[in-house]
Structure formats: structure tokens, C-alpha cells
C-alpha positions as YAML, in Angstrom:
chain: A
units: angstrom
residues:
- id: 1
  name: UNK
  ca: [-12.42, -2.20, -12.71]
- id: 2
  name: UNK
  ca: [-14.94, -4.88, -11.51]
- id: 3
  name: UNK
  ca: [-16.87, -2.40, -9.22]
- id: 4
  name: UNK
  ca: [-18.09, -0.27, -12.16]
- id: 5
  name: UNK
  ca: [-19.85, -3.47, -13.44]
- id: 6
  name: UNK
  ca: [-21.86, -4.05, -10.35]
- id: 7
  name: UNK
  ca: [-25.72, -3.55, -10.92]
- id: 8
  name: UNK
  ca: [-27.81, -1.79, -8.35]
- id: 9
  name: UNK
  ca: [-29.34, -5.20, -7.34]
- id: 10
  name: UNK
  ca: [-25.88, -6.46, -6.54]
- id: 11
  name: UNK
  ca: [-24.82, -3.18, -4.67]
- id: 12
  name: UNK
  ca: [-27.96, -3.61, -2.48]
- id: 13
  name: UNK
  ca: [-27.12, -7.15, -1.78]
- id: 14
  name: UNK
  ca: [-23.62, -6.28, -0.76]
- id: 15
  name: UNK
  ca: [-24.92, -3.67, 1.69]
- id: 16
  name: UNK
  ca: [-27.54, -5.84, 3.21]
- id: 17
  name: UNK
  ca: [-24.96, -8.55, 3.91]
- id: 18
  name: UNK
  ca: [-22.47, -6.36, 5.40]
- id: 19
  name: UNK
  ca: [-25.11, -4.56, 7.69]
- id: 20
  name: UNK
  ca: [-24.27, -5.29, 11.16]
- id: 21
  name: UNK
  ca: [-27.72, -5.13, 12.54]
- id: 22
  name: UNK
  ca: [-29.53, -5.99, 9.38]
- id: 23
  name: UNK
  ca: [-31.83, -2.82, 9.63]
- id: 24
  name: UNK
  ca: [-30.30, -1.30, 6.73]
- id: 25
  name: UNK
  ca: [-32.10, 1.23, 4.49]
- id: 26
  name: UNK
  ca: [-30.43, 2.29, 1.24]
- id: 27
  name: UNK
  ca: [-31.27, 5.83, 0.37]
- id: 28
  name: UNK
  ca: [-29.20, 6.52, -2.84]
- id: 29
  name: UNK
  ca: [-26.73, 4.73, -5.09]
- id: 30
  name: UNK
  ca: [-24.74, 6.76, -7.42]
- id: 31
  name: UNK
  ca: [-21.45, 6.84, -9.31]
- id: 32
  name: UNK
  ca: [-19.11, 9.69, -9.56]
- id: 33
  name: UNK
  ca: [-16.01, 10.59, -11.76]
- id: 34
  name: UNK
  ca: [-12.91, 10.56, -9.66]
- id: 35
  name: UNK
  ca: [-10.75, 11.86, -12.67]
- id: 36
  name: UNK
  ca: [-9.67, 14.91, -10.57]
- id: 37
  name: UNK
  ca: [-7.69, 12.47, -8.28]
- id: 38
  name: UNK
  ca: [-6.16, 10.72, -11.30]
- id: 39
  name: UNK
  ca: [-6.12, 12.07, -14.75]
- id: 40
  name: UNK
  ca: [-4.74, 9.23, -16.47]
- id: 41
  name: UNK
  ca: [-7.26, 6.51, -15.29]
- id: 42
  name: UNK
  ca: [-10.75, 7.82, -15.11]
- id: 43
  name: UNK
  ca: [-13.06, 5.25, -13.30]
- id: 44
  name: UNK
  ca: [-16.59, 5.29, -11.82]
- id: 45
  name: UNK
  ca: [-16.92, 4.10, -8.28]
- id: 46
  name: UNK
  ca: [-20.23, 3.22, -6.82]
- id: 47
  name: UNK
  ca: [-21.18, 5.24, -3.87]
- id: 48
  name: UNK
  ca: [-23.93, 4.39, -1.62]
- id: 49
  name: UNK
  ca: [-25.68, 6.50, 1.02]
- id: 50
  name: UNK
  ca: [-27.22, 4.10, 3.67]
- id: 51
  name: UNK
  ca: [-28.99, 4.47, 6.84]
- id: 52
  name: UNK
  ca: [-28.25, 2.36, 9.72]
- id: 53
  name: UNK
  ca: [-30.75, 2.70, 12.39]
- id: 54
  name: UNK
  ca: [-30.72, 6.55, 12.77]
- id: 55
  name: UNK
  ca: [-27.20, 7.15, 11.32]
- id: 56
  name: UNK
  ca: [-26.67, 7.88, 7.71]
- id: 57
  name: UNK
  ca: [-23.30, 6.88, 6.18]
- id: 58
  name: UNK
  ca: [-21.78, 7.02, 2.83]
- id: 59
  name: UNK
  ca: [-19.76, 4.10, 1.26]
- id: 60
  name: UNK
  ca: [-17.72, 3.74, -1.73]
- id: 61
  name: UNK
  ca: [-17.28, 0.25, -3.21]
- id: 62
  name: UNK
  ca: [-13.81, -0.17, -4.77]
- id: 63
  name: UNK
  ca: [-12.83, -3.48, -6.49]
- id: 64
  name: UNK
  ca: [-11.29, -5.02, -3.13]
- id: 65
  name: UNK
  ca: [-12.35, -2.86, -0.17]
- id: 66
  name: UNK
  ca: [-15.27, -0.80, 1.05]
- id: 67
  name: UNK
  ca: [-14.35, 2.88, 2.11]
- id: 68
  name: UNK
  ca: [-16.37, 4.32, 4.80]
- id: 69
  name: UNK
  ca: [-17.34, 1.37, 6.99]
- id: 70
  name: UNK
  ca: [-18.00, 2.82, 10.23]
- id: 71
  name: UNK
  ca: [-21.36, 0.91, 10.77]
- id: 72
  name: UNK
  ca: [-20.60, -2.17, 8.62]
- id: 73
  name: UNK
  ca: [-20.30, -5.42, 10.27]
- id: 74
  name: UNK
  ca: [-16.80, -7.15, 11.04]
- id: 75
  name: UNK
  ca: [-15.15, -8.69, 8.12]
- id: 76
  name: UNK
  ca: [-16.80, -6.53, 5.59]
- id: 77
  name: UNK
  ca: [-13.95, -6.43, 3.11]
- id: 78
  name: UNK
  ca: [-13.69, -10.22, 3.20]
- id: 79
  name: UNK
  ca: [-17.37, -10.74, 2.74]
- id: 80
  name: UNK
  ca: [-17.41, -7.93, -0.22]
- id: 81
  name: UNK
  ca: [-14.44, -9.73, -1.86]
- id: 82
  name: UNK
  ca: [-16.11, -13.27, -1.61]
- id: 83
  name: UNK
  ca: [-19.19, -11.74, -3.26]
- id: 84
  name: UNK
  ca: [-17.16, -10.18, -5.93]
- id: 85
  name: UNK
  ca: [-15.56, -13.57, -6.66]
- id: 86
  name: UNK
  ca: [-18.83, -15.22, -6.99]
- id: 87
  name: UNK
  ca: [-19.93, -12.57, -9.45]
- id: 88
  name: UNK
  ca: [-16.76, -12.04, -11.49]
- id: 89
  name: UNK
  ca: [-14.97, -15.38, -11.28]
- id: 90
  name: UNK
  ca: [-11.25, -16.16, -11.77]
- id: 91
  name: UNK
  ca: [-10.16, -12.96, -13.57]
- id: 92
  name: UNK
  ca: [-11.17, -10.89, -10.36]
- id: 93
  name: UNK
  ca: [-8.94, -13.40, -8.10]
- id: 94
  name: UNK
  ca: [-6.06, -13.16, -10.57]
- id: 95
  name: UNK
  ca: [-6.15, -9.23, -10.66]
- id: 96
  name: UNK
  ca: [-6.29, -9.30, -6.95]
- id: 97
  name: UNK
  ca: [-3.33, -11.43, -6.47]
- id: 98
  name: UNK
  ca: [-1.34, -9.46, -8.91]
- id: 99
  name: UNK
  ca: [-2.11, -6.16, -7.01]
- id: 100
  name: UNK
  ca: [-1.68, -7.39, -3.56]
...
């Protein structure tokens, strides 16, 4: 998975770009093991706890979308995929096209 390879700096950049109001504070970045959902494919998905103004939200960054986008700006998934393409190049696009 591509999202597993994101650095903390890249995650912070993604969250700041998708922030609708630009007043984002990132409180915590962590990964978790979701093997209880899929015992065959164990993967680590970055999870971000962010504060938008007074609201604290939790986001999970997957390869092609962001889960939990209540306060994120419009087009967040598109922006996220574009940034992922810049970082991971053609293999990212090929895998996306094969899966979707």
C-alpha cells in the first residue's frame, strides 16, 4: 500500500492542503493494525487526529481516498490522489486504474 509509505511530513502537507479554512492543527499521527478486519492482508493505515477551529476530527488516509472528511475542503480525495501521484509516480496511477 502506498499510504503506508507516507512520511509524517507528507501527511502534514496533505492535511494542511485539504484544510478548508487553513486553520488546521494536527494533534496526533499514528498507524494502526487493521488485521482484525482482514486477516489475510495486514496493513498499516495512517490515522490523523486534527483540530479544525474548535472541532477535533479523526481521518484515515488510504491509498485513494480519505475516510472521515467532515471538515475537509471540497475535492479532498482528488487533491490527495494528485499529491500521491507526485510522490509515487506511475506505479500509483497504474494500480489505481487497475482497481477502479
